[in-house]
Coordinates of C-alpha atoms in Angstrom, one line a residue:
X13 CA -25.2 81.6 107.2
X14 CA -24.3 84.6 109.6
X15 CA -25.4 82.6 113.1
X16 CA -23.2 79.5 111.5
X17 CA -20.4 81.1 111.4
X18 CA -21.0 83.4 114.6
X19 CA -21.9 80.0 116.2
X20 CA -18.3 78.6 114.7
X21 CA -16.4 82.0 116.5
X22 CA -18.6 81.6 119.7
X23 CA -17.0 78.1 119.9
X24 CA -13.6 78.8 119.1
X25 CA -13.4 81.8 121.3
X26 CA -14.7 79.5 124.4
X27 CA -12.5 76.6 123.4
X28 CA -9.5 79.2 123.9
X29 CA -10.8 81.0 127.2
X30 CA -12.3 77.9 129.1
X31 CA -10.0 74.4 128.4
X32 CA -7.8 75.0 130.9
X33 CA -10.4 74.5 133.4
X34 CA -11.0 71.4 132.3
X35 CA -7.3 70.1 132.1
X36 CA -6.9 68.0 135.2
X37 CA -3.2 65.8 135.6
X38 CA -5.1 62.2 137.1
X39 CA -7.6 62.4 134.3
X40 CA -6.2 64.1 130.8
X41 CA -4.2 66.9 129.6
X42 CA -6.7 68.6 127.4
X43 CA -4.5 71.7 126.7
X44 CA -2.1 69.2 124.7
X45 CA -5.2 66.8 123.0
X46 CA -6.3 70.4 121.9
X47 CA -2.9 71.6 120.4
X48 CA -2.4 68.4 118.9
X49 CA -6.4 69.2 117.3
X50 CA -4.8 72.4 116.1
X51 CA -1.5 71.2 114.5
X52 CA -3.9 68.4 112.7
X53 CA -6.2 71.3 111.3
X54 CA -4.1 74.0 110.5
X55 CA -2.9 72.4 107.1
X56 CA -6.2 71.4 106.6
X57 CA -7.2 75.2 107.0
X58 CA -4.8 76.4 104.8
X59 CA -5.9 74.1 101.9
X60 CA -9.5 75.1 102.5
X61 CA -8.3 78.7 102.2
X62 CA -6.8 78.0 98.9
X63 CA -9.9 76.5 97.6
X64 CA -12.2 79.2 98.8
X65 CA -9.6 81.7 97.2
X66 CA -9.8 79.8 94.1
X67 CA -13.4 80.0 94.4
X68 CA -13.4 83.6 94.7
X69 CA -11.3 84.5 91.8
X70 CA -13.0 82.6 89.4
X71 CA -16.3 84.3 90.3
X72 CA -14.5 87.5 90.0
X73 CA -13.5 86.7 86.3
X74 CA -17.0 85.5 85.8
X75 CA -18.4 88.7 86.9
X76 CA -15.8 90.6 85.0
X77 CA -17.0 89.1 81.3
X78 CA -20.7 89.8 82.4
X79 CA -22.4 93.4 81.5
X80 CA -23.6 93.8 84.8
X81 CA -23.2 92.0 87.7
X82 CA -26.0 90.5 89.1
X83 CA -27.3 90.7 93.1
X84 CA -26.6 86.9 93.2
X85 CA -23.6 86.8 91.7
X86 CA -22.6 89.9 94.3
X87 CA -23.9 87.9 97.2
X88 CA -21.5 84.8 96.1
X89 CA -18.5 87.5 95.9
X90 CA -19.3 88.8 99.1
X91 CA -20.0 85.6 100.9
X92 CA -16.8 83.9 100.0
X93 CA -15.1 87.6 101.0
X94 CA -16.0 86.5 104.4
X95 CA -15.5 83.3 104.3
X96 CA -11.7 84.0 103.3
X97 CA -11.8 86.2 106.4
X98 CA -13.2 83.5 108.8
X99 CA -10.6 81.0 107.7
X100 CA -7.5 83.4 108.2
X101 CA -8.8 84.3 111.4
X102 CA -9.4 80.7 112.8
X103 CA -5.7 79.7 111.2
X104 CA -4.6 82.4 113.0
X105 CA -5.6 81.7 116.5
X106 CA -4.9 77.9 115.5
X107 CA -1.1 79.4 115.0
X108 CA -1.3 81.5 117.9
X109 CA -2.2 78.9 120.1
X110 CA 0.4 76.7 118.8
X111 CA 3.0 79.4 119.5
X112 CA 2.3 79.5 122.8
X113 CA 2.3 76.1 123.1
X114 CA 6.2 75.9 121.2
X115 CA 7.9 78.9 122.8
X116 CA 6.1 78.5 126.3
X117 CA 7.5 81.7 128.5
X118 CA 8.8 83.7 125.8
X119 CA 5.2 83.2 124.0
X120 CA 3.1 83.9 127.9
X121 CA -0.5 83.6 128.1
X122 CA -1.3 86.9 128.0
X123 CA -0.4 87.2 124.6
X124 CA -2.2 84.1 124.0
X125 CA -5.4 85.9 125.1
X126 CA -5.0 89.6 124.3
X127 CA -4.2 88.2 120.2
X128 CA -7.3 85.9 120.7
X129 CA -9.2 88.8 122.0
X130 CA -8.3 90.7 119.0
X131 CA -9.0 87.9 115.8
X132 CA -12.6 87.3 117.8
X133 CA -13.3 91.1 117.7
X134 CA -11.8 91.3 114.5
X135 CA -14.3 88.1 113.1
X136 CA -17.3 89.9 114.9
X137 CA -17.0 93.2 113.1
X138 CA -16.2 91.8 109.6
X139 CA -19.4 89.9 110.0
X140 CA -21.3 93.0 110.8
X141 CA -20.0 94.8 107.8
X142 CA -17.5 96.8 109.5
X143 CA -15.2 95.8 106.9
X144 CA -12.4 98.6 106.9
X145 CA -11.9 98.1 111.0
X146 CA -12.1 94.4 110.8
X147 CA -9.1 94.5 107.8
X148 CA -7.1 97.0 110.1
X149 CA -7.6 94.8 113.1
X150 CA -6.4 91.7 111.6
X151 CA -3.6 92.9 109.6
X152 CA -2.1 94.5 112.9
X153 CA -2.9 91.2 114.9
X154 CA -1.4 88.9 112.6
X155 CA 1.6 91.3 112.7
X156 CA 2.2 90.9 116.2
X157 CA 1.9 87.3 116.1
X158 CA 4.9 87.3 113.7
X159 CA 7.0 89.7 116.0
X160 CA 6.0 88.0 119.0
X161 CA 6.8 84.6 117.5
X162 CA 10.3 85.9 116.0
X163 CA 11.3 87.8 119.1
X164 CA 10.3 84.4 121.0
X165 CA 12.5 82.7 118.8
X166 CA 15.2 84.5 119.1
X167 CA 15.0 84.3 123.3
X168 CA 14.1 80.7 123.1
X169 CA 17.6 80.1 120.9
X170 CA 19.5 82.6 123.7
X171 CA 17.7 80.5 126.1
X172 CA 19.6 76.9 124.7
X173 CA 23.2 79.1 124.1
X174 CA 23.2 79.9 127.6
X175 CA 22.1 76.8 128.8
X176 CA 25.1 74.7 126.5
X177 CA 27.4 77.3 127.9
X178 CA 26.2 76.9 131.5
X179 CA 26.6 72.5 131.1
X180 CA 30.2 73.1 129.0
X181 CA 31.2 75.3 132.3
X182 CA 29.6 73.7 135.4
X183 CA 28.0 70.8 134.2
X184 CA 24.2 69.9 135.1
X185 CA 25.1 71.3 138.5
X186 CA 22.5 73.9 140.1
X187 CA 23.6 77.0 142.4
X188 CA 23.5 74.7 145.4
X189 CA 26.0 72.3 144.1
X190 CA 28.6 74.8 142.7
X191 CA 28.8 76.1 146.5
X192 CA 29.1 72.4 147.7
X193 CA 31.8 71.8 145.0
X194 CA 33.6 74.6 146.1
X195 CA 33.4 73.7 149.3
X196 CA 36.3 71.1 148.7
X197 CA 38.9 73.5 148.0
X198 CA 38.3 77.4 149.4
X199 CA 39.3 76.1 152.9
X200 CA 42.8 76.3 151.3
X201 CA 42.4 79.2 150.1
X202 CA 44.9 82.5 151.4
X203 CA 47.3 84.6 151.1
X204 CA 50.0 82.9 154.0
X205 CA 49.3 79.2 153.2
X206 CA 51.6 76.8 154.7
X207 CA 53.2 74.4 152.7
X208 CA 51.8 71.0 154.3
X209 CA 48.3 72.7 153.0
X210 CA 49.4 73.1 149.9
X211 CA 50.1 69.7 149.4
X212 CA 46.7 69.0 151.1
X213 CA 44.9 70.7 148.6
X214 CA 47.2 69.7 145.4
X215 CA 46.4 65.8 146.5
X216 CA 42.8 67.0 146.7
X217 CA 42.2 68.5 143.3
X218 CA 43.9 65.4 142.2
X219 CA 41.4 63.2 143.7
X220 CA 38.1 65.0 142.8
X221 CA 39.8 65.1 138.5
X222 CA 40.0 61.0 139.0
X223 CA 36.4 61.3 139.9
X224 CA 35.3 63.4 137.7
X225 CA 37.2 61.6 134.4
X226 CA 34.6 61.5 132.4
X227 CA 33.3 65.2 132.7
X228 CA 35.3 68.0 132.1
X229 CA 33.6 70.3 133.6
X230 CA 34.0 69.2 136.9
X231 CA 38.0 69.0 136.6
X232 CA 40.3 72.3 138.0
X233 CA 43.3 72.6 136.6
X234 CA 46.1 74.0 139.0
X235 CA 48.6 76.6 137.9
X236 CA 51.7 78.6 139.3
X237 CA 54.3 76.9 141.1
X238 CA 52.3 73.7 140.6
X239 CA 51.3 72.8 136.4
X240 CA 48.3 70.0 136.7
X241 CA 46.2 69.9 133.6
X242 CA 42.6 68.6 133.9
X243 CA 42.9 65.3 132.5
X244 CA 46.2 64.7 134.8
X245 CA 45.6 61.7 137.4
X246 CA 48.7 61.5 139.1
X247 CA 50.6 64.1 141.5
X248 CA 52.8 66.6 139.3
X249 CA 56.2 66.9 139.5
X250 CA 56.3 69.9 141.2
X251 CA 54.8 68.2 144.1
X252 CA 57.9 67.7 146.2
X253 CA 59.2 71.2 145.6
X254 CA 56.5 72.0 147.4
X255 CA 58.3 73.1 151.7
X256 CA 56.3 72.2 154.8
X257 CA 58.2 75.5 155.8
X258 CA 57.9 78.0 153.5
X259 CA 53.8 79.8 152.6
X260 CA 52.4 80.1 149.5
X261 CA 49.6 82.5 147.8
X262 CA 46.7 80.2 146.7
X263 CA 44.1 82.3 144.6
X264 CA 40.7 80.5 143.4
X265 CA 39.4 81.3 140.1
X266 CA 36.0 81.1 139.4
X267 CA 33.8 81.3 136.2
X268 CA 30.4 83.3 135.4
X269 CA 28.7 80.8 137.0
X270 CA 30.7 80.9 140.6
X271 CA 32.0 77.6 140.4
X272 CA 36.2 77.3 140.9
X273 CA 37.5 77.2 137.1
X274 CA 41.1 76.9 137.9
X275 CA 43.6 77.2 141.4
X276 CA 46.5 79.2 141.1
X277 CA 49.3 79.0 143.4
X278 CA 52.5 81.0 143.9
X279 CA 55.2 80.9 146.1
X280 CA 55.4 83.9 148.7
X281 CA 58.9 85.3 148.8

C-alpha cells in the first residue's frame, strides 16, 4: 500500500511541476483540460473523504467496545489515518491549483509551487511516520492557502472597482487615447485667450458631445462664463456674449486618470 500511494504523490507532484511544458497554443491548452480535471474531482474527493472518515470512526467505536484492541484492528485505524491524510492533501493541491487558476496574478505561480512543494513534503513525511511534522506542515499550508486566496480576493475585487471607476471616468480608452483626446482642446488652453478662440473651442466641445452621445464619459462639460452640460447638443446661450476683443482665462480640468473632465472659462477683467 505504501509505494501505491507514494506512486499516487509521485504523479500528482509531476502533473503540477511538468504540464506546462506540454501546453502548446496550435495543439491544446493542457493547463485548462487539467483544471477543468481538478474542478471535476475535487467534489468527488471531498465525498471520498467523508466516507473514509466514516470509515474511521466506526472502527474507532468498534475498537472502543473491544477489551483490547487487536494488531489488525490497529493497522485498519492507522491505515485509514493516512488515508484521511492523503485525500486532504491531494484536495488541497486540487484547490490550490484551482486558485491559481481563478485569481491569476494575485494567486502567482510561485505560490502555486512553494504550497505544492509543501503538501508533497508534507504527504512524504506522514507516510514515513513522521506524523507530528507532517500534521504541523499541513495545517500551516492549508492556512496560507486560505490567506493567500482571501487576500487574492480582496485585490482581485479592488482590481474590478478600479477598473468600473476607470470605464465610468474615461471610458475603454488606454493612456494613449486620453492624450489624443485631449489633444482636441489644450491647444485652447491659457491664461490671455482671445475671444475668436474661445468660440473655437466652445463649438469644438460641442462637436466632440454630439459624437460621443451615447457615452458619457467622453462628454466635457464647460463652465464659467459659458454653462454647457454634457448631454447639451447645441451652442449655449452664452455663446454670443462671447467678444472677438476682449481675452479670457480657459483652465482644463482633468480627472485621476489625465483625461479633460470639465473646461472652465472666465472672463479676464
Amino acid at each position: 500500500m505504501k509505494k501505491f500511494l507514494r506512486r499516487i504523490v509521485l504523479l500528482v507532484l509531476g502533473i503540477l511541476l511538468c504540464y506546462q511544458h506540454f501546453c502548446y497554443a496550435d495543439v491544446v491548452d493542457l493547463s485548462i483540460s487539467l483544471l477543468s480535471l481538478f474542478i471535476c474531482f475535487i467534489p468527488i474527493g471531498i465525498i471520498a473523504l467523508i466516507i473514509v472518515l466514516d470509515s474511521y470512526f466506526v472502527l474507532k467505536r468498534e475498537a472502543k467496545k473491544g477489551q483490547e484492541s487487536n494488531e489488525e484492528m490497529t493497522k485498519k485505524i492507522n491505515f485509514y489515518k493516512k488515508l484521511i491524510f492523503i485525500i486532504i492533501a491531494i484536495l488541497a493541491i486540487m484547490i490550490n491549483s484551482c486558485m491559481n487558476y481563478f485569481y491569476e496574478v494575485y494567486y502567482p505561480e510561485i505560490f502555486l509551487v512553494s504550497i505544492s512543494a509543501l503538501i508533497i513534503l508534507a504527504i512524504i513525511l506522514r507516510l514515513r511516520e513522521k506524523k507530528k511534522i507532517a500534521y504541523i506542515i499541513m495545517i500551516i499550508t492549508i492556512m496560507m492557502i486560505g490567506i493567500i486566496t482571501t487576500y487574492s480576493h480582496i485585490l482581485k475585487q479592488e482590481a474590478e472597482e478600479e477598473w468600473k471607476e476607470r470605464v465610468n471616468a474615461v471610458s475603454f480608452m488606454t493612456d494613449p487615447e486620453i492624450n489624443i483626446f485631449n489633444e482636441q482642446f489644450t491647444p485652447y488652453e491659457g491664461k490671455e485667450v482671445k475671444g475668436r478662440i474661445v468660440r473655437a473651442l466652445i463649438k469644438e466641445v460641442v462637436s466632440n458631445n454630439v459624437g460621443y452621445t451615447d457615452d458619457e464619459a467622453m462628454q466635457v462639460p464647460i463652465s464659467g462664463v459659458v454653462t454647457l452640460n454634457k448631454e447639451d447638443t447645441q451652442l449655449p446661450e452664452q455663446f454670443d456674449e462671447i467678444k472677438w476683443d476682449k481675452t479670457y482665462n480657459v483652465n482644463m480640468i482633468y480627472n485621476k486618470y489625465g483625461k479633460i473632465e470639465s473646461i472652465h472659462i472666465e472672463e479676464n477683467q
